[in-house]
CSV table of C-alpha atoms in Angstrom, one decimal:
chain,number,residue,atom,x,y,z
E,1231,UNK,CA,0.1,-0.1,-0.2
E,1232,UNK,CA,1.6,3.4,-0.9
E,1233,UNK,CA,1.2,6.4,1.3
E,1234,UNK,CA,-1.2,7.8,-1.0
E,1235,UNK,CA,-3.3,4.7,-0.5
E,1236,UNK,CA,-3.5,4.9,3.6
E,1237,UNK,CA,-6.9,5.6,4.8
E,1238,UNK,CA,-7.9,9.0,6.4
E,1239,UNK,CA,-8.0,9.1,10.1
E,1240,UNK,CA,-11.7,10.0,9.4
E,1241,UNK,CA,-12.5,6.8,7.6
E,1242,UNK,CA,-10.7,4.6,10.3
E,1243,UNK,CA,-12.9,6.6,13.0
E,1244,UNK,CA,-15.9,5.9,10.9
E,1245,UNK,CA,-15.2,2.1,10.6
E,1246,UNK,CA,-14.0,2.1,14.4
E,1247,UNK,CA,-17.3,3.5,15.3
E,1248,UNK,CA,-19.3,0.6,13.3
E,1249,UNK,CA,-16.9,-2.2,14.8
E,1250,UNK,CA,-17.6,-0.8,18.5
E,1251,UNK,CA,-21.2,-1.3,17.8
E,1252,UNK,CA,-20.9,-5.0,16.6
E,1253,UNK,CA,-18.7,-5.7,19.8
E,1254,UNK,CA,-21.3,-3.4,22.0
E,1255,UNK,CA,-22.4,-6.8,23.5
E,1256,UNK,CA,-19.4,-7.7,25.2
E,1257,UNK,CA,-20.6,-5.3,28.8
E,1258,UNK,CA,-24.1,-6.3,28.6
E,1259,UNK,CA,-23.9,-9.0,31.2
E,1260,UNK,CA,-22.0,-6.3,33.6
E,1261,UNK,CA,-25.6,-4.4,33.5
E,1262,UNK,CA,-27.7,-7.2,34.1
E,1263,UNK,CA,-28.4,-8.5,37.7
E,1264,UNK,CA,-27.9,-12.0,37.4
E,1265,UNK,CA,-30.7,-14.1,38.4
E,1266,UNK,CA,-30.1,-17.4,40.2
E,1267,UNK,CA,-30.8,-19.7,37.1
E,1268,UNK,CA,-29.6,-17.3,34.4
E,1269,UNK,CA,-27.3,-19.1,31.6
E,1270,UNK,CA,-24.4,-17.2,30.8
E,1271,UNK,CA,-21.8,-17.0,27.8
E,1272,UNK,CA,-18.5,-18.7,29.5
E,1273,UNK,CA,-15.7,-16.6,30.4
E,1274,UNK,CA,-13.6,-15.3,27.3
E,1275,UNK,CA,-16.7,-16.0,25.2
E,1276,UNK,CA,-17.6,-13.0,22.8
E,1277,UNK,CA,-20.3,-12.4,20.6
E,1278,UNK,CA,-19.9,-10.4,17.5
E,1279,UNK,CA,-22.4,-9.4,14.7
E,1280,UNK,CA,-20.2,-9.4,12.2
E,1281,UNK,CA,-21.0,-8.1,8.5
E,1282,UNK,CA,-21.4,-11.8,7.1
E,1283,UNK,CA,-23.7,-12.9,10.3
E,1284,UNK,CA,-23.2,-13.4,14.1
E,1285,UNK,CA,-20.3,-15.6,15.3
E,1286,UNK,CA,-19.1,-16.7,18.9
E,1287,UNK,CA,-15.4,-16.1,19.5
E,1288,UNK,CA,-13.8,-18.1,22.0
E,1289,UNK,CA,-10.6,-15.8,22.7
E,1290,UNK,CA,-8.5,-18.2,24.3
E,1291,UNK,CA,-8.3,-21.3,21.6
E,1292,UNK,CA,-9.3,-18.4,19.2
E,1293,UNK,CA,-12.1,-20.8,17.9
E,1294,UNK,CA,-15.1,-19.1,16.1
E,1295,UNK,CA,-18.4,-20.5,15.6
E,1296,UNK,CA,-21.1,-19.4,13.2
E,1297,UNK,CA,-24.4,-19.0,14.1
E,1298,UNK,CA,-27.5,-19.3,12.7
E,1299,UNK,CA,-30.0,-16.5,12.7
E,1300,UNK,CA,-31.9,-18.6,15.6
E,1301,UNK,CA,-28.5,-18.9,17.4
E,1302,UNK,CA,-27.7,-15.4,17.2
E,1303,UNK,CA,-31.4,-14.6,18.5
E,1304,UNK,CA,-30.9,-16.9,21.6
E,1305,UNK,CA,-27.3,-15.5,22.5
E,1306,UNK,CA,-28.8,-11.9,22.1
E,1307,UNK,CA,-31.7,-12.6,24.7
E,1308,UNK,CA,-29.3,-14.3,26.7
E,1309,UNK,CA,-27.2,-11.4,26.7
E,1310,UNK,CA,-30.3,-9.2,27.4
E,1311,UNK,CA,-30.4,-11.3,31.0
E,1312,UNK,CA,-33.0,-14.1,29.7
E,1313,UNK,CA,-32.9,-17.1,32.0
E,1314,UNK,CA,-33.3,-20.7,31.1
E,1315,UNK,CA,-37.3,-20.1,32.2
E,1316,UNK,CA,-38.3,-17.1,29.9
E,1317,UNK,CA,-35.9,-17.4,26.9
E,1318,UNK,CA,-38.3,-19.0,24.9
E,1319,UNK,CA,-41.2,-16.6,25.8
E,1320,UNK,CA,-38.8,-13.8,25.2
E,1321,UNK,CA,-38.2,-15.4,21.9
E,1322,UNK,CA,-41.4,-16.0,20.6
E,1323,UNK,CA,-42.9,-12.6,21.5
E,1324,UNK,CA,-40.3,-11.0,19.2
E,1325,UNK,CA,-40.4,-13.6,16.5
E,1326,UNK,CA,-43.2,-15.2,14.5
E,1327,UNK,CA,-42.8,-19.0,15.3
E,1328,UNK,CA,-46.2,-20.8,14.3
E,1329,UNK,CA,-44.5,-23.9,13.3
E,1330,UNK,CA,-42.4,-24.2,16.6
E,1331,UNK,CA,-39.2,-24.8,14.5
E,1332,UNK,CA,-37.4,-21.9,16.3
E,1333,UNK,CA,-38.4,-23.1,19.7
E,1334,UNK,CA,-36.9,-26.4,19.0
E,1335,UNK,CA,-33.8,-25.0,17.0
E,1336,UNK,CA,-33.3,-22.8,19.8
E,1337,UNK,CA,-33.5,-25.7,22.7
E,1338,UNK,CA,-30.9,-27.8,20.6
E,1339,UNK,CA,-28.4,-24.7,20.2
E,1340,UNK,CA,-28.5,-24.1,23.9
E,1341,UNK,CA,-27.6,-27.7,24.6
E,1342,UNK,CA,-25.2,-27.3,21.8
E,1343,UNK,CA,-23.4,-24.6,23.6
E,1344,UNK,CA,-23.6,-26.5,26.7
E,1345,UNK,CA,-21.8,-29.6,25.1
E,1346,UNK,CA,-19.2,-27.1,23.9
E,1347,UNK,CA,-18.6,-25.7,27.1
E,1348,UNK,CA,-19.6,-22.1,25.7
E,1349,UNK,CA,-22.7,-21.8,28.2
E,1350,UNK,CA,-22.7,-21.9,31.6
E,1351,UNK,CA,-25.5,-21.9,34.3
W,182,UNK,CA,-9.9,6.2,50.4
W,183,UNK,CA,-10.4,3.9,53.0
W,184,UNK,CA,-9.9,0.1,52.4
W,185,UNK,CA,-10.9,-3.4,53.7
W,186,UNK,CA,-7.2,-4.7,52.6
W,187,UNK,CA,-4.8,-5.0,55.3
W,188,UNK,CA,-2.0,-2.8,55.3
W,189,UNK,CA,0.5,-6.0,55.7
W,190,UNK,CA,-0.6,-7.7,52.5
W,191,UNK,CA,-0.4,-4.1,50.6
W,192,UNK,CA,2.9,-3.3,51.7
W,193,UNK,CA,3.9,-7.2,51.0
W,194,UNK,CA,2.6,-6.4,47.6
W,195,UNK,CA,5.2,-3.7,47.3
W,196,UNK,CA,7.8,-5.4,48.8
W,197,UNK,CA,7.2,-7.9,46.0
W,198,UNK,CA,7.0,-5.4,43.2
W,199,UNK,CA,10.1,-3.9,44.5
W,200,UNK,CA,12.0,-6.9,44.9
W,201,UNK,CA,11.4,-7.9,41.2
W,202,UNK,CA,12.0,-4.6,40.0
W,203,UNK,CA,15.5,-4.7,41.8
W,204,UNK,CA,16.2,-7.9,40.0
W,205,UNK,CA,16.4,-5.8,36.6
W,206,UNK,CA,17.6,-2.6,38.4
W,207,UNK,CA,21.6,-3.8,37.8
W,208,UNK,CA,21.2,-3.4,34.3
W,209,UNK,CA,18.9,-0.5,33.8
W,210,UNK,CA,19.6,1.7,36.7
W,211,UNK,CA,17.8,1.4,39.8
W,212,UNK,CA,16.1,4.8,39.4
W,213,UNK,CA,14.5,3.5,36.0
W,214,UNK,CA,13.6,0.1,37.8
W,215,UNK,CA,11.7,2.2,40.4
W,216,UNK,CA,9.8,3.9,37.9
W,217,UNK,CA,8.1,0.7,36.6
W,218,UNK,CA,7.0,0.0,40.1
W,219,UNK,CA,6.4,3.5,41.3
W,220,UNK,CA,4.0,4.1,44.1
W,221,UNK,CA,0.1,4.0,43.1
W,222,UNK,CA,-3.0,3.3,44.7
W,223,UNK,CA,-2.8,-0.3,44.1
W,224,UNK,CA,-6.5,-0.7,43.4
W,225,UNK,CA,-6.2,-3.7,41.2
W,226,UNK,CA,-3.5,-5.5,43.7
W,227,UNK,CA,-5.9,-5.0,46.6
W,228,UNK,CA,-9.1,-6.3,43.9
W,229,UNK,CA,-7.2,-9.3,43.1
W,230,UNK,CA,-6.3,-10.0,46.9
W,231,UNK,CA,-9.8,-9.8,48.4
W,232,UNK,CA,-11.3,-11.7,45.6
W,233,UNK,CA,-8.5,-14.3,46.2
W,234,UNK,CA,-9.9,-14.4,49.5
W,235,UNK,CA,-13.2,-14.5,48.8
W,236,UNK,CA,-12.5,-17.6,46.5
W,237,UNK,CA,-10.4,-19.4,49.2
W,238,UNK,CA,-7.2,-18.9,47.1
W,239,UNK,CA,-4.0,-20.0,48.7
W,240,UNK,CA,-2.4,-16.6,50.0
W,241,UNK,CA,1.0,-17.1,47.7
W,242,UNK,CA,-1.2,-17.4,44.5
W,243,UNK,CA,-3.2,-14.5,45.3
W,244,UNK,CA,-0.1,-12.6,46.0
W,245,UNK,CA,1.4,-13.4,42.4
W,246,UNK,CA,-1.9,-12.5,40.8
W,247,UNK,CA,-2.1,-9.4,42.6
W,248,UNK,CA,1.5,-8.4,41.1
W,249,UNK,CA,1.0,-9.4,37.9
W,250,UNK,CA,-2.2,-7.3,37.7
W,251,UNK,CA,-0.2,-4.8,39.1
W,252,UNK,CA,2.8,-4.8,36.7
W,253,UNK,CA,0.7,-5.1,33.4
W,254,UNK,CA,-1.6,-1.9,34.7
W,255,UNK,CA,1.7,0.1,35.1
W,256,UNK,CA,3.0,-1.0,31.9
W,257,UNK,CA,-0.2,0.3,30.3
W,258,UNK,CA,0.2,3.4,32.1
W,259,UNK,CA,3.7,4.1,31.0
W,260,UNK,CA,2.5,3.3,27.4
W,261,UNK,CA,-0.9,5.7,27.9
W,262,UNK,CA,1.3,8.6,29.1
W,263,UNK,CA,3.4,8.2,26.2
W,264,UNK,CA,0.2,8.0,23.7
W,265,UNK,CA,-1.1,10.7,25.5
W,266,UNK,CA,1.9,13.2,26.0
W,267,UNK,CA,0.8,13.4,29.5
W,268,UNK,CA,3.3,15.2,31.7
W,269,UNK,CA,2.0,14.3,35.3
W,270,UNK,CA,0.5,11.5,36.9
W,271,UNK,CA,-0.1,10.6,40.4
W,272,UNK,CA,1.2,14.5,41.0
W,273,UNK,CA,4.8,13.8,39.6
W,274,UNK,CA,6.2,14.2,36.4
W,275,UNK,CA,6.0,10.9,34.1
W,276,UNK,CA,8.8,8.8,32.7
W,277,UNK,CA,8.6,10.2,29.3
W,278,UNK,CA,8.4,13.9,30.3
W,279,UNK,CA,11.8,13.0,32.4
W,280,UNK,CA,13.5,10.5,30.1
W,281,UNK,CA,11.5,10.9,26.9
W,282,UNK,CA,9.0,8.6,25.1
W,283,UNK,CA,11.7,5.8,24.1
W,284,UNK,CA,12.7,5.2,27.8
W,285,UNK,CA,9.1,5.1,29.1
W,286,UNK,CA,7.9,2.9,26.0
W,287,UNK,CA,10.7,0.5,27.0
W,288,UNK,CA,9.7,0.5,30.6
W,289,UNK,CA,6.4,-0.4,29.8
W,290,UNK,CA,7.9,-3.1,27.8
W,291,UNK,CA,9.8,-4.4,30.5
W,292,UNK,CA,6.7,-4.1,32.9
W,293,UNK,CA,4.6,-6.3,30.7
W,294,UNK,CA,7.3,-9.0,30.8
W,295,UNK,CA,7.4,-8.4,34.9
W,296,UNK,CA,3.6,-9.2,34.5
W,297,UNK,CA,4.0,-12.2,32.6
W,298,UNK,CA,6.7,-13.6,34.9
W,299,UNK,CA,4.2,-13.1,37.9
W,300,UNK,CA,2.0,-14.9,36.0
W,301,UNK,CA,3.8,-17.8,35.2
W,302,UNK,CA,4.5,-18.1,39.0
W,303,UNK,CA,1.1,-18.9,39.3
W,304,UNK,CA,0.7,-21.5,36.1
W,305,UNK,CA,1.5,-22.1,32.5
W,306,UNK,CA,-2.4,-21.3,32.2
W,307,UNK,CA,-2.4,-18.3,33.9
W,308,UNK,CA,0.3,-16.6,31.8
W,309,UNK,CA,-1.7,-17.9,28.3
W,310,UNK,CA,-4.9,-16.3,29.9
W,311,UNK,CA,-2.9,-12.9,30.8
W,312,UNK,CA,-1.6,-13.1,27.2
W,313,UNK,CA,-5.1,-13.1,25.7
W,314,UNK,CA,-6.1,-10.7,28.8
W,315,UNK,CA,-3.3,-7.8,27.2
W,316,UNK,CA,-4.4,-8.8,23.6
W,317,UNK,CA,-7.8,-7.6,24.5
W,318,UNK,CA,-6.9,-4.6,26.6
W,319,UNK,CA,-4.6,-3.6,23.8
W,320,UNK,CA,-7.5,-3.8,21.4
W,321,UNK,CA,-9.5,-1.8,23.3
W,322,UNK,CA,-7.0,1.0,23.7
W,323,UNK,CA,-6.3,1.2,19.7
W,324,UNK,CA,-10.2,1.4,19.9
W,325,UNK,CA,-10.1,4.0,21.9
W,326,UNK,CA,-7.3,5.6,20.2
W,327,UNK,CA,-9.1,5.2,16.4
W,328,UNK,CA,-12.3,6.5,18.0
W,329,UNK,CA,-10.7,10.0,18.9
W,330,UNK,CA,-13.0,12.6,18.2
W,331,UNK,CA,-16.1,10.5,17.4
W,332,UNK,CA,-19.2,12.2,18.9
W,333,UNK,CA,-21.3,9.0,17.5
W,334,UNK,CA,-20.9,6.4,20.1
W,335,UNK,CA,-23.8,4.7,22.1
W,336,UNK,CA,-23.6,4.2,25.5
W,337,UNK,CA,-23.2,0.1,24.6
W,338,UNK,CA,-20.4,0.3,22.2
W,339,UNK,CA,-18.3,2.7,24.7
W,340,UNK,CA,-18.9,0.1,27.4
W,341,UNK,CA,-17.6,-2.6,25.0
W,342,UNK,CA,-14.6,-0.7,24.4
W,343,UNK,CA,-14.0,-0.4,28.4
W,344,UNK,CA,-14.8,-3.8,28.9
W,345,UNK,CA,-11.8,-4.7,26.5
W,346,UNK,CA,-9.7,-1.5,27.9
W,347,UNK,CA,-10.1,-1.9,31.3
W,348,UNK,CA,-12.3,-4.7,32.1
W,349,UNK,CA,-10.0,-7.5,30.4
W,350,UNK,CA,-7.1,-7.6,33.1
W,351,UNK,CA,-9.9,-7.8,36.3
W,352,UNK,CA,-11.7,-10.5,34.0
W,353,UNK,CA,-8.4,-12.3,34.0
W,354,UNK,CA,-8.1,-12.0,37.4
W,355,UNK,CA,-11.4,-13.3,38.1
W,356,UNK,CA,-10.6,-16.1,35.7
W,357,UNK,CA,-7.5,-17.6,37.3
W,358,UNK,CA,-8.5,-16.6,41.2
W,359,UNK,CA,-11.6,-18.9,40.3
W,360,UNK,CA,-9.2,-21.6,38.9
W,361,UNK,CA,-7.3,-21.9,41.9
W,362,UNK,CA,-10.5,-21.7,44.5
W,363,UNK,CA,-10.9,-25.1,46.6
W,364,UNK,CA,-14.7,-24.4,46.3
W,365,UNK,CA,-17.0,-25.6,43.9
W,366,UNK,CA,-18.1,-22.2,42.2
W,367,UNK,CA,-21.6,-23.0,41.2
W,368,UNK,CA,-23.3,-19.9,41.2
W,369,UNK,CA,-20.3,-17.6,41.5
W,370,UNK,CA,-18.9,-16.0,38.5
W,371,UNK,CA,-15.9,-14.4,39.3
W,372,UNK,CA,-14.8,-13.5,35.8
W,373,UNK,CA,-17.8,-11.4,35.0
W,374,UNK,CA,-17.5,-9.7,38.6
W,375,UNK,CA,-13.9,-8.8,37.8
W,376,UNK,CA,-15.0,-7.4,34.1
W,377,UNK,CA,-18.0,-5.2,35.7
W,378,UNK,CA,-15.2,-4.0,38.3
W,379,UNK,CA,-12.9,-3.1,35.7
W,380,UNK,CA,-15.8,-1.3,33.9
W,381,UNK,CA,-16.9,0.5,37.0
W,382,UNK,CA,-13.4,1.9,37.3
W,383,UNK,CA,-13.1,3.3,34.2
W,384,UNK,CA,-16.7,4.8,34.3
W,385,UNK,CA,-15.4,6.6,37.5
W,386,UNK,CA,-12.2,7.4,36.4
W,387,UNK,CA,-14.3,9.3,33.3
W,388,UNK,CA,-16.6,10.8,36.0
W,389,UNK,CA,-13.8,12.2,37.8
W,390,UNK,CA,-12.1,13.6,35.0
W,391,UNK,CA,-14.7,16.1,34.3
W,392,UNK,CA,-16.0,16.5,38.4
W,393,UNK,CA,-12.7,17.0,40.3
W,394,UNK,CA,-9.9,19.8,40.6
W,395,UNK,CA,-6.4,19.1,39.3
W,396,UNK,CA,-5.4,19.2,42.9
W,397,UNK,CA,-7.3,16.2,43.5
W,398,UNK,CA,-6.7,14.2,40.5
W,399,UNK,CA,-3.0,15.2,40.4
W,400,UNK,CA,-3.4,16.1,37.0
W,401,UNK,CA,-5.2,18.6,34.7
W,402,UNK,CA,-9.0,17.5,34.5
W,403,UNK,CA,-11.1,17.7,31.5
W,404,UNK,CA,-8.4,15.6,29.9
W,405,UNK,CA,-10.6,13.5,28.3
W,406,UNK,CA,-12.0,16.8,26.2
W,407,UNK,CA,-8.3,17.8,25.7
W,408,UNK,CA,-7.8,14.6,24.2
W,409,UNK,CA,-11.0,14.0,22.0
W,410,UNK,CA,-11.3,10.7,24.0
W,411,UNK,CA,-14.5,9.1,24.4
W,412,UNK,CA,-15.7,8.6,27.8
W,413,UNK,CA,-19.2,7.5,29.5
W,414,UNK,CA,-20.3,11.4,30.6
W,415,UNK,CA,-19.4,12.7,27.1
W,416,UNK,CA,-21.2,9.8,25.3
W,417,UNK,CA,-24.2,10.6,27.4
W,418,UNK,CA,-23.6,14.4,26.5
W,419,UNK,CA,-23.9,14.1,22.9
W,420,UNK,CA,-27.2,12.5,23.2
W,421,UNK,CA,-28.2,16.5,23.4
W,422,UNK,CA,-27.8,17.9,19.5
W,423,UNK,CA,-26.6,21.1,20.8
W,424,UNK,CA,-24.1,19.8,22.9
W,425,UNK,CA,-23.1,17.4,20.0
W,426,UNK,CA,-22.7,20.4,17.6
W,427,UNK,CA,-20.2,22.3,19.8
W,428,UNK,CA,-17.9,19.2,20.5
W,429,UNK,CA,-17.8,18.6,16.8
W,430,UNK,CA,-16.9,22.3,16.0
W,431,UNK,CA,-14.2,22.4,19.0
W,432,UNK,CA,-13.0,19.0,18.1
W,433,UNK,CA,-12.5,19.4,14.1
W,434,UNK,CA,-9.6,21.5,14.3
W,435,UNK,CA,-6.3,20.1,15.1
W,436,UNK,CA,-5.2,22.6,17.2
W,437,UNK,CA,-4.7,22.0,20.7
W,438,UNK,CA,-7.7,22.9,22.6
W,439,UNK,CA,-7.2,26.3,25.1
W,440,UNK,CA,-7.9,26.0,29.0
W,441,UNK,CA,-10.8,28.1,29.0
W,442,UNK,CA,-12.6,26.1,26.0
W,443,UNK,CA,-11.8,23.0,28.0
W,444,UNK,CA,-13.5,24.4,31.1
W,445,UNK,CA,-16.6,26.0,28.9
W,446,UNK,CA,-17.1,22.4,27.3
W,447,UNK,CA,-16.7,20.2,30.5
W,448,UNK,CA,-19.7,22.9,32.1
W,449,UNK,CA,-21.4,22.4,29.1
W,450,UNK,CA,-21.3,18.6,29.6
W,451,UNK,CA,-21.8,18.9,33.5
W,452,UNK,CA,-25.1,21.1,33.0
W,453,UNK,CA,-26.7,18.3,30.3
W,454,UNK,CA,-27.0,16.1,33.2
W,455,UNK,CA,-24.6,13.7,31.6
W,456,UNK,CA,-22.3,13.4,34.4
W,457,UNK,CA,-25.5,12.3,36.7
W,458,UNK,CA,-26.4,9.5,34.1
W,459,UNK,CA,-22.8,8.3,34.0
W,460,UNK,CA,-23.5,7.7,37.7
W,461,UNK,CA,-26.3,6.3,37.3
W,462,UNK,CA,-24.8,3.6,35.0
W,463,UNK,CA,-21.8,3.2,37.5
W,464,UNK,CA,-24.4,2.5,39.9
W,465,UNK,CA,-26.1,-0.5,38.0
W,466,UNK,CA,-22.6,-1.7,37.4
W,467,UNK,CA,-22.1,-1.9,40.9
W,468,UNK,CA,-25.5,-3.8,41.9
W,469,UNK,CA,-24.3,-6.4,39.2
W,470,UNK,CA,-21.1,-6.6,41.2
W,471,UNK,CA,-23.2,-6.6,44.7
W,472,UNK,CA,-25.3,-9.5,43.3
W,473,UNK,CA,-22.3,-11.6,41.7
W,474,UNK,CA,-20.2,-11.2,45.3
W,475,UNK,CA,-23.2,-12.7,47.0
W,476,UNK,CA,-22.5,-15.9,45.5
W,477,UNK,CA,-18.9,-16.2,46.5
W,478,UNK,CA,-17.9,-18.7,48.9
W,479,UNK,CA,-16.4,-17.0,51.5
W,480,UNK,CA,-18.9,-14.4,52.8
W,481,UNK,CA,-16.6,-12.2,55.2
W,482,UNK,CA,-14.1,-12.2,52.6
W,483,UNK,CA,-17.1,-11.3,50.0
W,484,UNK,CA,-18.5,-8.5,52.2
W,485,UNK,CA,-14.6,-6.8,52.4
W,486,UNK,CA,-14.3,-7.0,48.8
W,487,UNK,CA,-17.7,-5.2,48.3
W,488,UNK,CA,-16.8,-2.7,50.8
W,489,UNK,CA,-13.4,-1.9,48.8
W,490,UNK,CA,-15.6,-2.0,45.7
W,491,UNK,CA,-18.2,0.4,46.7
W,492,UNK,CA,-15.1,2.7,48.2
W,493,UNK,CA,-13.8,2.7,44.8
W,494,UNK,CA,-17.1,3.6,43.1
W,495,UNK,CA,-17.2,6.5,45.7
W,496,UNK,CA,-13.7,7.5,45.3
W,497,UNK,CA,-12.9,11.2,44.2
W,498,UNK,CA,-9.3,10.9,42.9
């Protein structure tokens, strides 16, 4: 890259504003007083909403897990303070799930996260 | 500020920091080695000692964690002062002001290495985790650097940056101490507690920068405004379009902002109610810490930890 091609400071700042919004969920659990039966992402697991979709990033192993739209919706609710009991209720209130498909996908997704050690109770 | 940590524990930490600095003093000079272990408030060390006690972690490991976190924090301060071209810290001239930027940067590198050595005294895993924490911390610092002059940041995005810049190191402390606890930690989440405490500390620093005098702070107030740096009160202040427009005008020029203009902008932020809102967010963070501390296995030590964090949140310098 030649010096003429370096992005301007303003352009980098705008890009950083977008990046920091995408990474804004990192502090979310700190503003929710945790309920006794709340589920939460394991330490060092970060949620990222990238341009291509949502991912979970395990920062120690540097493993990246691409999430389905249902998976992303589940993680958003968990970060917003949903617990095991009201997770599905919250999802149903926000999304049209007449067939019950989202509910079953969400339950399977949560179990998968627990199996991988990405979610703790 | 009052503290729940015993004076003996803290003097033990100071001795450990000094003795590790003395290991390198013969090669870089006693005066320079002393600068990387300069006296500070040791807030992070106190946090580590108290959290470790509340988790039942053996004293030796608690002290290594306390020293590691202080070394890495000192390293980041040395580098921060170079980035910000700060001339005063804790009421004393900064190493970059006295010896120049190159020496201060290298002292910072040295301090990082000392922190890693302390973490290795705990375990290889603790050192690996510290490397990850330093990476996150540095990413947070870079994000903050690239966001200089931004008036378009949400509260959530700001807190995300703070979680990396200041929270990651506290999170590391909670994670490592939890792994050393002899108790089964069913409900307790020390890593999250640490993350919240780190963000809280950053929020309080941001508030103090606008609300305290130079005498109390040991440096000029309004530095976030002068440095065009995002801070929690400023994020709230920019919700008011007229305040935002004033800052956009003041920050659009590359010239140094005069002191009287900084004072006017600071007054504008305070009058907008932004500092009050920032305090409310700090209270929310504190509430989540209180809830998390209730789940720690050793209640008397957990109460001492809470008293300490409450004092940290209420501090005036």
